[in-house]
Amino acid sequence: SFLLADAREAWVLDTADQYWAAERVADGTVRNISNVLSVRGAGDVRHARVVDECVRRGLCTGVDDFNFARAFSRAGDYTPHKAPGREASGE
């Protein structure tokens, strides 16, 4: 995961092989990342074919249930809640 930020906006970018998804950090919020994939859900922008590839692999049925972190995390690394542990508290 990467945090990309300037004075106007911030994004979280996750990558897995050739695929990626990015999520804009909402105004007035705090966001941090850890050592696991952080974009849970489809993200705000994503690789043009990532959802189709995950449908082909049986990892989702379409964009409505696509979850980048779930699809590309190693077994045991994915936590289903939005903000686990320290990430939730902004530490």
Short mmCIF file of C-alpha atoms in Angstrom, two decimals:
data_model
loop_
_atom_site.label_atom_id
_atom_site.label_comp_id
_atom_site.label_asym_id
_atom_site.label_seq_id
_atom_site.Cartn_x
_atom_site.Cartn_y
_atom_site.Cartn_z
CA SER A 1 0.00 0.00 0.00
CA PHE A 2 1.06 3.55 -0.69
CA LEU A 3 -0.15 6.92 0.59
CA LEU A 4 0.00 9.62 -2.09
CA ALA A 5 -0.71 13.13 -0.88
CA ASP A 6 -0.24 16.79 -1.62
CA ALA A 7 -1.71 19.94 -0.06
CA ARG A 8 -5.08 19.38 -1.77
CA GLU A 9 -5.83 15.64 -1.58
CA ALA A 10 -4.64 12.21 -0.51
CA TRP A 11 -5.06 8.71 -1.95
CA VAL A 12 -4.35 5.16 -0.81
CA LEU A 13 -3.00 3.01 -3.65
CA ASP A 14 -2.77 -0.79 -3.48
CA THR A 15 -1.03 -2.90 -6.09
CA ALA A 16 -0.99 -6.63 -6.81
CA ASP A 17 0.94 -7.83 -9.84
CA GLN A 18 -0.37 -5.72 -12.74
CA TYR A 19 -3.58 -4.81 -10.92
CA TRP A 20 -4.24 -1.79 -8.71
CA ALA A 21 -7.00 0.07 -6.91
CA ALA A 22 -6.98 3.53 -5.34
CA GLU A 23 -9.20 5.12 -2.76
CA ARG A 24 -9.44 8.87 -2.16
CA VAL A 25 -9.07 9.89 1.46
CA ALA A 26 -12.19 11.85 2.37
CA ASP A 27 -11.78 15.49 3.37
CA GLY A 28 -11.46 15.96 7.10
CA THR A 29 -10.47 12.35 7.80
CA VAL A 30 -7.25 10.68 8.87
CA ARG A 31 -5.96 7.58 7.14
CA ASN A 32 -2.95 5.36 7.64
CA ILE A 33 -1.82 2.09 6.15
CA SER A 34 -0.13 -0.99 7.49
CA ASN A 35 1.63 -4.03 6.05
CA VAL A 36 -1.48 -5.42 4.36
CA LEU A 37 -3.67 -4.31 1.46
CA SER A 38 -5.82 -1.38 2.57
CA VAL A 39 -8.37 -0.78 -0.21
CA ARG A 40 -11.41 -2.70 0.93
CA GLY A 41 -14.11 -2.58 -1.69
CA ALA A 42 -13.76 -1.48 -5.30
CA GLY A 43 -11.90 1.75 -4.57
CA ASP A 44 -12.64 5.03 -6.30
CA VAL A 45 -10.52 4.13 -9.37
CA ARG A 46 -8.98 0.80 -10.40
CA HIS A 47 -7.29 -1.11 -13.16
CA ALA A 48 -9.69 -1.41 -16.10
CA ARG A 49 -9.76 -5.23 -16.03
CA VAL A 50 -9.30 -6.07 -12.36
CA VAL A 51 -12.97 -6.76 -11.62
CA ASP A 52 -13.37 -8.92 -14.75
CA GLU A 53 -10.26 -10.90 -13.79
CA CYS A 54 -11.59 -11.49 -10.28
CA VAL A 55 -14.97 -12.60 -11.67
CA ARG A 56 -13.09 -15.04 -13.95
CA ARG A 57 -11.20 -16.41 -10.94
CA GLY A 58 -14.41 -16.76 -8.90
CA LEU A 59 -13.37 -14.12 -6.36
CA CYS A 60 -16.46 -11.95 -6.85
CA THR A 61 -19.57 -11.76 -9.02
CA GLY A 62 -19.06 -8.15 -10.16
CA VAL A 63 -18.14 -4.66 -9.02
CA ASP A 64 -20.86 -4.66 -6.32
CA ASP A 65 -19.11 -7.34 -4.27
CA PHE A 66 -15.54 -6.74 -5.46
CA ASN A 67 -13.06 -6.18 -2.64
CA PHE A 68 -9.45 -5.54 -3.69
CA ALA A 69 -7.93 -6.43 -0.33
CA ARG A 70 -9.92 -9.67 -0.03
CA ALA A 71 -9.17 -10.71 -3.62
CA PHE A 72 -5.41 -10.18 -3.47
CA SER A 73 -4.42 -10.75 0.16
CA ARG A 74 -2.52 -13.84 1.21
CA ALA A 75 -4.47 -16.32 3.30
CA GLY A 76 -4.72 -15.01 6.85
CA ASP A 77 -3.78 -11.40 6.00
CA TYR A 78 -7.27 -10.13 5.15
CA THR A 79 -9.45 -8.74 7.93
CA PRO A 80 -13.07 -8.13 6.90
CA HIS A 81 -13.75 -4.97 8.90
CA LYS A 82 -13.10 -1.50 7.51
CA ALA A 83 -10.39 -0.34 9.88
CA PRO A 84 -8.61 -2.93 12.02
CA GLY A 85 -6.77 -2.12 15.24
CA ARG A 86 -4.44 0.87 15.12
CA GLU A 87 -5.69 1.86 11.65
CA ALA A 88 -9.12 2.57 13.18
CA SER A 89 -7.67 4.83 15.85
CA GLY A 90 -5.38 6.72 13.46
CA GLU A 91 -2.22 5.74 15.33
#
